[in-house]
Short mmCIF file of C-alpha atoms in Angstrom, two decimals:
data_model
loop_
_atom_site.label_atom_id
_atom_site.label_comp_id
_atom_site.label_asym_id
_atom_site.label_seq_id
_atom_site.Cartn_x
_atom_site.Cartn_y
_atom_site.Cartn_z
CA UNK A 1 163.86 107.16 94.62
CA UNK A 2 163.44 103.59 96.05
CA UNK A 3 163.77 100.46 94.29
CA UNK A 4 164.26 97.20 95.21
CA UNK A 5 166.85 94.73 94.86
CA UNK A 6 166.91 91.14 95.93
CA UNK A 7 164.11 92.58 97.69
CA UNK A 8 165.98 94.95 100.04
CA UNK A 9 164.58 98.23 99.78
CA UNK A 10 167.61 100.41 98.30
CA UNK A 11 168.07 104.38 97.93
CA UNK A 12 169.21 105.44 94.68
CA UNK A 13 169.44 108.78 92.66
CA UNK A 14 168.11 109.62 89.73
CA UNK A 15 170.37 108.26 86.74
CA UNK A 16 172.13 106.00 88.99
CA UNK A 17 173.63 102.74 87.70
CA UNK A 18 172.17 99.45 89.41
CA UNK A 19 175.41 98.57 90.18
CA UNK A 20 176.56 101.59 92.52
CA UNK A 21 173.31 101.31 94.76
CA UNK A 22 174.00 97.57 94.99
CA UNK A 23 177.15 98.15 96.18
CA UNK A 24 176.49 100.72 98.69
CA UNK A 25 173.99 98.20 99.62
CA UNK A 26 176.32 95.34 100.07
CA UNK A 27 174.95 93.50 97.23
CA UNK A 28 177.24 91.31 95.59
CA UNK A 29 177.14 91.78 91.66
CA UNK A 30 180.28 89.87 89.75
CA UNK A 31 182.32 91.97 87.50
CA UNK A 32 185.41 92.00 85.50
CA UNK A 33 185.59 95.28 83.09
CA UNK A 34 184.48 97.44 86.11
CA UNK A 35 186.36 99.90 88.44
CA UNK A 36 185.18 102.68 90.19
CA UNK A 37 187.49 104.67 88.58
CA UNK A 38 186.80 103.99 85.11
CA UNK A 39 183.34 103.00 85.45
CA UNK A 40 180.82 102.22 82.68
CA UNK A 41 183.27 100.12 80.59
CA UNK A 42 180.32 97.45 79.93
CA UNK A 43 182.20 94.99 78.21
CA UNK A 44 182.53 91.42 80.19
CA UNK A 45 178.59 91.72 80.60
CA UNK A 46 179.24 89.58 84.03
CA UNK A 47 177.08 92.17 85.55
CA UNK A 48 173.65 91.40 84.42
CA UNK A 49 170.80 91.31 86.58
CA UNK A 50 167.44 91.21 85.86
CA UNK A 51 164.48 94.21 85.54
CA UNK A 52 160.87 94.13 86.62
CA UNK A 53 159.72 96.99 85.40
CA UNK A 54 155.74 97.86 84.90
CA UNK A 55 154.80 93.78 84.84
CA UNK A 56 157.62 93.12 82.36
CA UNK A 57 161.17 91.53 82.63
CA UNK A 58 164.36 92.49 81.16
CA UNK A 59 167.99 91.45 81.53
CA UNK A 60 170.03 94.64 81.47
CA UNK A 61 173.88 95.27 82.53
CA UNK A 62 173.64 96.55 85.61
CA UNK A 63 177.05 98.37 85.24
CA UNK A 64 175.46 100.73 82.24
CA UNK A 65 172.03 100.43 83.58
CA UNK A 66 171.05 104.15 84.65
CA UNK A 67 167.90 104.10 87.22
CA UNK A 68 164.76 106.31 86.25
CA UNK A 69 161.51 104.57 87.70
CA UNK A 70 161.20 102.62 90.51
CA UNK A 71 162.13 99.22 89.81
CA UNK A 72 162.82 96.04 90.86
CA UNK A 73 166.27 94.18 90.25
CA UNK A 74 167.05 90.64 90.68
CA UNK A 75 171.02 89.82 90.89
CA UNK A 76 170.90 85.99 91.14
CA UNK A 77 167.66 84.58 89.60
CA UNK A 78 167.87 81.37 88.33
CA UNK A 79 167.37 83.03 84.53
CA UNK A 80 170.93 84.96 85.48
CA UNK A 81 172.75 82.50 86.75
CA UNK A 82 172.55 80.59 83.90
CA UNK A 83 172.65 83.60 81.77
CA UNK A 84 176.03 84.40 83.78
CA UNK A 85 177.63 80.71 83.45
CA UNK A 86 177.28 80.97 80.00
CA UNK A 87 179.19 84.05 80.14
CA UNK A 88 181.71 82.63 82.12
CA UNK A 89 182.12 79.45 80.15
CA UNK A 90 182.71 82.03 76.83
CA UNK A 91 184.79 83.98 78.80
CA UNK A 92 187.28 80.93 80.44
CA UNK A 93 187.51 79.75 76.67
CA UNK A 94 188.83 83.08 75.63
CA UNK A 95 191.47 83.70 78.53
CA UNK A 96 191.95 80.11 80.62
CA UNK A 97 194.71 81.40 81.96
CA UNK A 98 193.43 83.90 84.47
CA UNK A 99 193.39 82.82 87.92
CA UNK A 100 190.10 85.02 88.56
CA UNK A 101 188.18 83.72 85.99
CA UNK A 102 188.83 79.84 87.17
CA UNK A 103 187.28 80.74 90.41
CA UNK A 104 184.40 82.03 88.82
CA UNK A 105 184.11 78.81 86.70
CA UNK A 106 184.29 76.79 89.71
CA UNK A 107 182.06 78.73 91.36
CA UNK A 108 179.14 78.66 89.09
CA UNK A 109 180.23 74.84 87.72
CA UNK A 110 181.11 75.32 84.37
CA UNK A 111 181.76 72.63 82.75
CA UNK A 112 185.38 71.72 81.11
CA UNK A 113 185.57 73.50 77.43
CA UNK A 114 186.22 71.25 74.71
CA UNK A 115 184.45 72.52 71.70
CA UNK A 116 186.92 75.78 71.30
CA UNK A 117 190.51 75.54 69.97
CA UNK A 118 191.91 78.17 72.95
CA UNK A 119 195.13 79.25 73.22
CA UNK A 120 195.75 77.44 76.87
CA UNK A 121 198.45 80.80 77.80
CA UNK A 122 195.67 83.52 76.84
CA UNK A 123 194.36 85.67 79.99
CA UNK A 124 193.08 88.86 78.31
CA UNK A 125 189.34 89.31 77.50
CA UNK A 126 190.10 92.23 75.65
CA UNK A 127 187.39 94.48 77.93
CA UNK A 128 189.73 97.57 76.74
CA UNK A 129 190.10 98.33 80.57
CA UNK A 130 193.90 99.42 80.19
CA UNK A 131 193.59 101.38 77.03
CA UNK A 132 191.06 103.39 78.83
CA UNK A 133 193.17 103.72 81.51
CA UNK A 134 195.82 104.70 79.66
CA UNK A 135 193.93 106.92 78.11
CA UNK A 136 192.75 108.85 80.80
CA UNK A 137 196.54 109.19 82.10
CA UNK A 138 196.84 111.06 78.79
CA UNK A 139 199.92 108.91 77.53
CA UNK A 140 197.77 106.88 74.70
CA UNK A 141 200.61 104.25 74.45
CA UNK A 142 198.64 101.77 73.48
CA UNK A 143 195.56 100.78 71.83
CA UNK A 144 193.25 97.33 70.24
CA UNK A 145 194.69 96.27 67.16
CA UNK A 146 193.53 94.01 64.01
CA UNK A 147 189.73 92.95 64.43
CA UNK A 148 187.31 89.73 64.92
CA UNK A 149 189.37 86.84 66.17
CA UNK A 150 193.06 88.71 65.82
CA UNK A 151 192.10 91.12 67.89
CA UNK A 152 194.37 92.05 70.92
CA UNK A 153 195.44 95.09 72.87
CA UNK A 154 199.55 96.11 71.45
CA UNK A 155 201.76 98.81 71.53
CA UNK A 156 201.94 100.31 68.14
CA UNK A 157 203.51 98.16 65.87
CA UNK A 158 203.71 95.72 68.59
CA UNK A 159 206.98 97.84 69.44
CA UNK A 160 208.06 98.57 72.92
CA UNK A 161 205.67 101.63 72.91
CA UNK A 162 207.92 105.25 72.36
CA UNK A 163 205.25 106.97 74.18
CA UNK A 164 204.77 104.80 77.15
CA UNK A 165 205.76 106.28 80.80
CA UNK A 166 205.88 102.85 82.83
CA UNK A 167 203.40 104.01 85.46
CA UNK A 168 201.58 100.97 85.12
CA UNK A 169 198.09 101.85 85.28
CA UNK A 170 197.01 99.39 82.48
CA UNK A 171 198.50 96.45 84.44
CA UNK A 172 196.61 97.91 87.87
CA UNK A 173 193.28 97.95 85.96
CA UNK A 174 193.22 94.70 84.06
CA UNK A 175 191.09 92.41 85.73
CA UNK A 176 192.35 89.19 84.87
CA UNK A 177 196.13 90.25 85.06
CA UNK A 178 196.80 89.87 81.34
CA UNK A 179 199.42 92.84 81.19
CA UNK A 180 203.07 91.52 82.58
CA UNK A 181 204.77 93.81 84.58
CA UNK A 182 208.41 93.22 86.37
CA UNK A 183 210.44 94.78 88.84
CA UNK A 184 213.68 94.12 90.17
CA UNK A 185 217.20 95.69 90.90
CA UNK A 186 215.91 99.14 90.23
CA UNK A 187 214.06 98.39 87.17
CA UNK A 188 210.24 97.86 85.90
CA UNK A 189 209.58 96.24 82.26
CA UNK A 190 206.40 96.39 80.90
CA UNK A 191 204.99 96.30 77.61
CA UNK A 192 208.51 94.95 76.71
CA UNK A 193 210.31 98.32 77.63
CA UNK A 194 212.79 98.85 80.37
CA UNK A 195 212.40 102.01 82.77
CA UNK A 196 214.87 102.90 85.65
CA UNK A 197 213.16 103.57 88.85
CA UNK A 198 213.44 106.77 90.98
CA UNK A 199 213.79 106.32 94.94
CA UNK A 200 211.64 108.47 97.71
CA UNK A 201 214.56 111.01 98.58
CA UNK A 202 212.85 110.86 102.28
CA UNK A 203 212.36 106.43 102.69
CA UNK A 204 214.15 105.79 99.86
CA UNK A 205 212.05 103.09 98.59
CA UNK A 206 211.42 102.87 94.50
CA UNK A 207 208.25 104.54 94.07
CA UNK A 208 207.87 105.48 90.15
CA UNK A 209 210.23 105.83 87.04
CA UNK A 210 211.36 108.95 85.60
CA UNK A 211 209.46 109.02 82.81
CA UNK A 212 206.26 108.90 84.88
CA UNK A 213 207.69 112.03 87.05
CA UNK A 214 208.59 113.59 84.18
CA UNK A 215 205.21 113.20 82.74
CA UNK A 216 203.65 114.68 85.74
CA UNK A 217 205.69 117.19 86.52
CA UNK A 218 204.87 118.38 83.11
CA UNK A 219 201.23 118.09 83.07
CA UNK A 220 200.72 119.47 86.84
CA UNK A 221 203.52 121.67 87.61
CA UNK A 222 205.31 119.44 89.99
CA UNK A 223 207.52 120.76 92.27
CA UNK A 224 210.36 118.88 91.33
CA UNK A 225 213.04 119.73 94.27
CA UNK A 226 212.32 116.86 96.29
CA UNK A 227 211.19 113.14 94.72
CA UNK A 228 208.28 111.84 97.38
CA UNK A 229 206.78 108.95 97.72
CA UNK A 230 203.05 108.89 98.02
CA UNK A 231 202.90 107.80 102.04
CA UNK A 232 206.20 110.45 102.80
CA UNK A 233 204.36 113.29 100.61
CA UNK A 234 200.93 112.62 102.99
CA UNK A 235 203.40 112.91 106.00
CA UNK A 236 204.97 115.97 104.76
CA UNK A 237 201.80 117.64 104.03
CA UNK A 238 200.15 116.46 107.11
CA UNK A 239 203.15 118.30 108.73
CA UNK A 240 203.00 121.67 107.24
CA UNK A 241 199.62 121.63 108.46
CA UNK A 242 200.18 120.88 111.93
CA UNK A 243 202.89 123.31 112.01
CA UNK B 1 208.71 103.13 47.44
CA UNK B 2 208.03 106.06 49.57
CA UNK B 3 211.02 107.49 48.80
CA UNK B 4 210.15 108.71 45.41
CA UNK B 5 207.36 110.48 46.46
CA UNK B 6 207.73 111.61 49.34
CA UNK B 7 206.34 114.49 48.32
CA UNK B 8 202.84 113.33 47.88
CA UNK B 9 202.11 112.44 51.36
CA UNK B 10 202.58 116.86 51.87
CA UNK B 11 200.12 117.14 48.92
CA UNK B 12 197.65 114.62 50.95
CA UNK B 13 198.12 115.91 53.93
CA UNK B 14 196.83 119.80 52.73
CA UNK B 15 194.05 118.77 51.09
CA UNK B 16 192.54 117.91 54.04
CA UNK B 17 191.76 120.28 57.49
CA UNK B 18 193.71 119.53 60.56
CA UNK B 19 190.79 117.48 62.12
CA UNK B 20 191.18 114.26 63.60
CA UNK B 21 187.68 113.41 61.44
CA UNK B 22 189.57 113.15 57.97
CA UNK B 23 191.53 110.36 59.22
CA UNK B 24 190.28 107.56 57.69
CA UNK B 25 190.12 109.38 54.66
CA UNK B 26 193.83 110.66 54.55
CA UNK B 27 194.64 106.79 55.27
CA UNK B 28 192.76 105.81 52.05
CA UNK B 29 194.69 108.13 49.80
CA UNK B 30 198.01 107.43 50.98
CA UNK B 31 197.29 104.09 50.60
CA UNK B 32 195.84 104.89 47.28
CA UNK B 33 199.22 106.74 46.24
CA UNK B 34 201.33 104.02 47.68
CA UNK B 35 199.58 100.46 47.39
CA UNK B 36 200.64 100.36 51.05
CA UNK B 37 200.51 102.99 54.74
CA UNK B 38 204.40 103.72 55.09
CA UNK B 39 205.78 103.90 58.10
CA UNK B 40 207.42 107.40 57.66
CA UNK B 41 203.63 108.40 56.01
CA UNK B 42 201.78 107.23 59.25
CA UNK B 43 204.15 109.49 61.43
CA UNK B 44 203.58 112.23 59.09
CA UNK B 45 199.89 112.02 59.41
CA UNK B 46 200.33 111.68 63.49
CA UNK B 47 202.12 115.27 63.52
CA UNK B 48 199.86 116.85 61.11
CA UNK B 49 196.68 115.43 62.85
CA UNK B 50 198.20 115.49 66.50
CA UNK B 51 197.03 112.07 67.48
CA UNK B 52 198.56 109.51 69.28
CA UNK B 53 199.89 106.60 67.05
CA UNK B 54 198.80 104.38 68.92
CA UNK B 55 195.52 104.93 67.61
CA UNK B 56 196.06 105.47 63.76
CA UNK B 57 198.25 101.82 64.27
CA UNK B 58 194.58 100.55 65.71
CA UNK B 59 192.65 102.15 62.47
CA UNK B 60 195.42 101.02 60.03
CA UNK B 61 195.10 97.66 61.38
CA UNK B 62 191.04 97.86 61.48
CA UNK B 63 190.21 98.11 57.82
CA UNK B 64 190.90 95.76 55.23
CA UNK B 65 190.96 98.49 52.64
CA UNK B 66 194.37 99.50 54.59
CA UNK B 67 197.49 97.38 54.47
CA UNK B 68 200.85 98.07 56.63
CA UNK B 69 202.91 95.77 54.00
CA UNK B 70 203.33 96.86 50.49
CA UNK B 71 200.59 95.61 48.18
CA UNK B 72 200.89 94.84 44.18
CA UNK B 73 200.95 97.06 41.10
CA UNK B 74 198.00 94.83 40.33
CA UNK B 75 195.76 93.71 43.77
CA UNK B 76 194.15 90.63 42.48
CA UNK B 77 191.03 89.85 44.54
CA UNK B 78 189.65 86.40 44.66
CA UNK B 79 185.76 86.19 45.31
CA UNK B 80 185.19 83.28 48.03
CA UNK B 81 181.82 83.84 48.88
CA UNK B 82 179.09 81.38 48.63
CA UNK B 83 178.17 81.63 45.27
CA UNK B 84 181.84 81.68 43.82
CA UNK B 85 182.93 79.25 46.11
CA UNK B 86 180.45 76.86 44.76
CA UNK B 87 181.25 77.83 41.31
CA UNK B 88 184.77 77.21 41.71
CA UNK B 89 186.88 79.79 43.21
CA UNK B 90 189.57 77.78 45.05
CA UNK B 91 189.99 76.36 41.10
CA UNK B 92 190.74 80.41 40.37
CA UNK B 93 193.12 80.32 43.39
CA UNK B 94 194.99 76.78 42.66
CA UNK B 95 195.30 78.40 39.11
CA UNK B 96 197.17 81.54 40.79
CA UNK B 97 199.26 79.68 42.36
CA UNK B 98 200.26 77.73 39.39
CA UNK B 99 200.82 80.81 37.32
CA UNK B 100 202.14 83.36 39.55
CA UNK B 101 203.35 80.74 42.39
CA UNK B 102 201.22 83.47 44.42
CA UNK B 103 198.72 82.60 47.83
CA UNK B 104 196.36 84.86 49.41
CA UNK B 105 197.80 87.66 51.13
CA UNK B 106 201.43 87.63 49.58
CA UNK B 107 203.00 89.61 46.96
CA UNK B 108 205.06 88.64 43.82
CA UNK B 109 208.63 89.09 44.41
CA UNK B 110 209.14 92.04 41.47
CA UNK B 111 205.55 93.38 43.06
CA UNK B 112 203.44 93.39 40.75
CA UNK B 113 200.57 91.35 41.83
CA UNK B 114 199.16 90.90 45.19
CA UNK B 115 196.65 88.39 46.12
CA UNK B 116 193.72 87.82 48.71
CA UNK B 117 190.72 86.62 48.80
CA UNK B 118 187.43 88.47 49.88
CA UNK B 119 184.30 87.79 51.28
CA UNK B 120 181.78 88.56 48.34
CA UNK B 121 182.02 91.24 45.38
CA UNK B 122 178.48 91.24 45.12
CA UNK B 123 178.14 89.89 41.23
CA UNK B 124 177.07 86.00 42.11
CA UNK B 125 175.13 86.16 38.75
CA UNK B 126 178.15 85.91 37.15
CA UNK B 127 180.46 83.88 39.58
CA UNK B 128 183.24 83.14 40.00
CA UNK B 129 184.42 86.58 40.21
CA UNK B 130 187.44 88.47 40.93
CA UNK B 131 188.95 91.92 40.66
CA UNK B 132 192.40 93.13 39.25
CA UNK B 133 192.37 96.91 40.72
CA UNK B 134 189.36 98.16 39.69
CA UNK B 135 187.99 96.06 36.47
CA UNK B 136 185.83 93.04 37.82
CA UNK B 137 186.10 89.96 35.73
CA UNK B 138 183.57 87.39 35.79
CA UNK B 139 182.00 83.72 34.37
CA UNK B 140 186.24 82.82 35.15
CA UNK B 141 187.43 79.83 33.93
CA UNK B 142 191.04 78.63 35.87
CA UNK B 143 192.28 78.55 31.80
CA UNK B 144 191.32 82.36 31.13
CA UNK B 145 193.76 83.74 33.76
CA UNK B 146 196.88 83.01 32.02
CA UNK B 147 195.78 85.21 29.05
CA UNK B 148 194.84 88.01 31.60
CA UNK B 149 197.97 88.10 33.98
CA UNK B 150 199.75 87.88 30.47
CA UNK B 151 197.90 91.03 29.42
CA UNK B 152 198.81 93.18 32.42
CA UNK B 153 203.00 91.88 31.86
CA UNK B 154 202.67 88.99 34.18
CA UNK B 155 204.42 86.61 31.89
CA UNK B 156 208.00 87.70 33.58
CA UNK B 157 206.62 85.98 36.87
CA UNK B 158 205.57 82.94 34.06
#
């Protein structure tokens, strides 16, 4: 079905979510909570955009926002920006820390908070991006804990987390980089545990720590005589093919 | 604590199918049996359910019914909602203090009270009201307290 957004004429299929079809559109929708991997998360509400829909307008979240009729989307209307910079002024006195959330308060000219006591180190918006994450890894490791303004994402028991493999997925998905994770001399700490590293027995860079082959090679079967690195396993099977 | 009846928590546990559903509810009789969620309890519970810790931590934390630290022999709870706090509930808690040198959310050394302070009982009528366990005492003056905590054996904490 067609609909239009920004008032370029778009494709979409049934069920779609605005957000997709704007992208494939190069249409430029702000998000936080949203990767393509986990998609649907719906929680920084960046996203909005407005619906004209049979003579009537609505502000929806365009990242949850499932296409059935043929509509008509607006992704910067004056009603959204300032819908969106009060979002962003909510969300920059929540986390102040994170670098990508500054740029989006210069960028729509938010003013300086002083009406919230912050904590001036914070950077999490607690979107629940890594615990989904984490989640679909299958290693549950960690989770939101208390409720209403104690609420933050922890390990349980705000332990170095028993079940936690290290592979870092929650730090890759969090968009504001609120989840610390180090490496050096062999070594990656996150979540306040230490893992060793395994090298690519081909380049013999550090690609991954045990626990995280382990983990795999448990849940898929592995083949476990050789430890690859993503790029030297591509070679290796682009090889076997050619050959 | 736990040690005693360690028991129990097996007695819980099969009373209830092994269905990540009766969660909430196994967490509200252990901490029923115990006045607090053990530690040893909650990893029971995550072998008998099969679910991650990680996410009974994130229930246990959740509701205010359910408490990770050991609560009283006797949960006092303060009523601080409008009403009461009108009628004079921070007198109640002063009060507490004085008698039982006790503030919201701690516990008496020999634990046998436990104090916080909730949102609203739902008896304004006859605030300011507050609950020891389960009997609800109302119309409170700060000089009927001593008589009560002295009823229930508070006097050693005197």
């Amino acid at each position: 079905m067609k609909i239009k957004i920004d008032g370029l004429e778009c494709e979409a299929n049934y069920g779609e979510y605005i957000l997709e079809v704007a992208k494939r559109n190069g249409i430029h929708i702000p998000t936080l909570c949203h990767t393509d991997a986990l998609p649907g998360q719906g929680s920084c509400r960046l996203c909005i955009v407005e619906v004209i829909e049979g003579g009537k307008n609505k502000v929806v979240v365009s990242c949850l926002y499932p296409v059935t009729n043929e509509i008509e989307v607006l992704t910067n209307s004056d009603k959204i920006r300032r819908m969106r910079k009060n979002i962003i002024r909510l969300l920059a006195a929540r986390a102040p820390e994170s670098e990508h959330i500054r740029k989006l308060k210069e960028e729509y000219k938010v003013p300086e908070e002083k009406r919230f006591n912050v904590d001036k180190g914070e950077k999490c918006i607690l979107c629940g991006l890594c615990v989904r994450a984490c989640e679909a890894v299958g290693v549950y490791a960690i989770s939101s804990v208390n409720r209403g303004i104690t609420k933050k994402i922890s390990p349980p028991f705000e332990e170095p987390p028993e079940d936690c493999i290290g592979c870092g997925a929650c730090a890759q998905v969090c968009p504001t980089g609120a989840i610390a994770l180090k490496e050096f001399e062999g070594k990656r700490v996150i979540w306040d545990k230490t893992f060793e590293l395994v090298k690519c027995s081909v380049c013999g860079n550090y690609f991954t720590t045990r626990e995280q082959y382990e983990f795999l090679k448990q849940k898929y079967g592995l083949e476990a005589e050789e430890f690859l690195c993503d790029k030297c396993r591509k070679k290796s099977t682009a090889q076997k093919l050619v050959f | 604590m736990f040690e005693e009846g360690e028991h129990m928590i097996e007695s819980i546990l099969k009373r209830y199918p092994k269905e990540r559903r009766f969660l909430l509810a196994i967490l509200q009789d252990i901490q029923r049996t115990y006045n607090y969620l053990p530690r040893k309890a909650l990893n029971e519970v995550r072998e008998y359910l099969d679910i991650p810790l990680s996410s009974l931590y994130s229930m246990a934390t959740f509701y205010r019914a359910l408490s990770l630290k050991p609560k009283g022999k006797y949960v006092i709870r303060v009523c601080d909602g409008t009403a009461c706090h009108i009628r004079g509930s921070m007198n109640l808690l002063e009060e507490i203090k004085r008698e039982l040198s006790l503030l919201p959310g701690e516990i008496t050394p020999d634990g046998k009270f436990s104090l916080e302070t909730v949102n609203c009982l739902g008896s304004c009528a006859i605030a300011p009201v507050m609950m020891i366990n389960e009997r609800v005492y109302g119309n409170l003056k700060p000089d009927m307290l001593k008589e009560i905590f002295s009823s229930l054996g508070g006097e050693e904490n005197g």
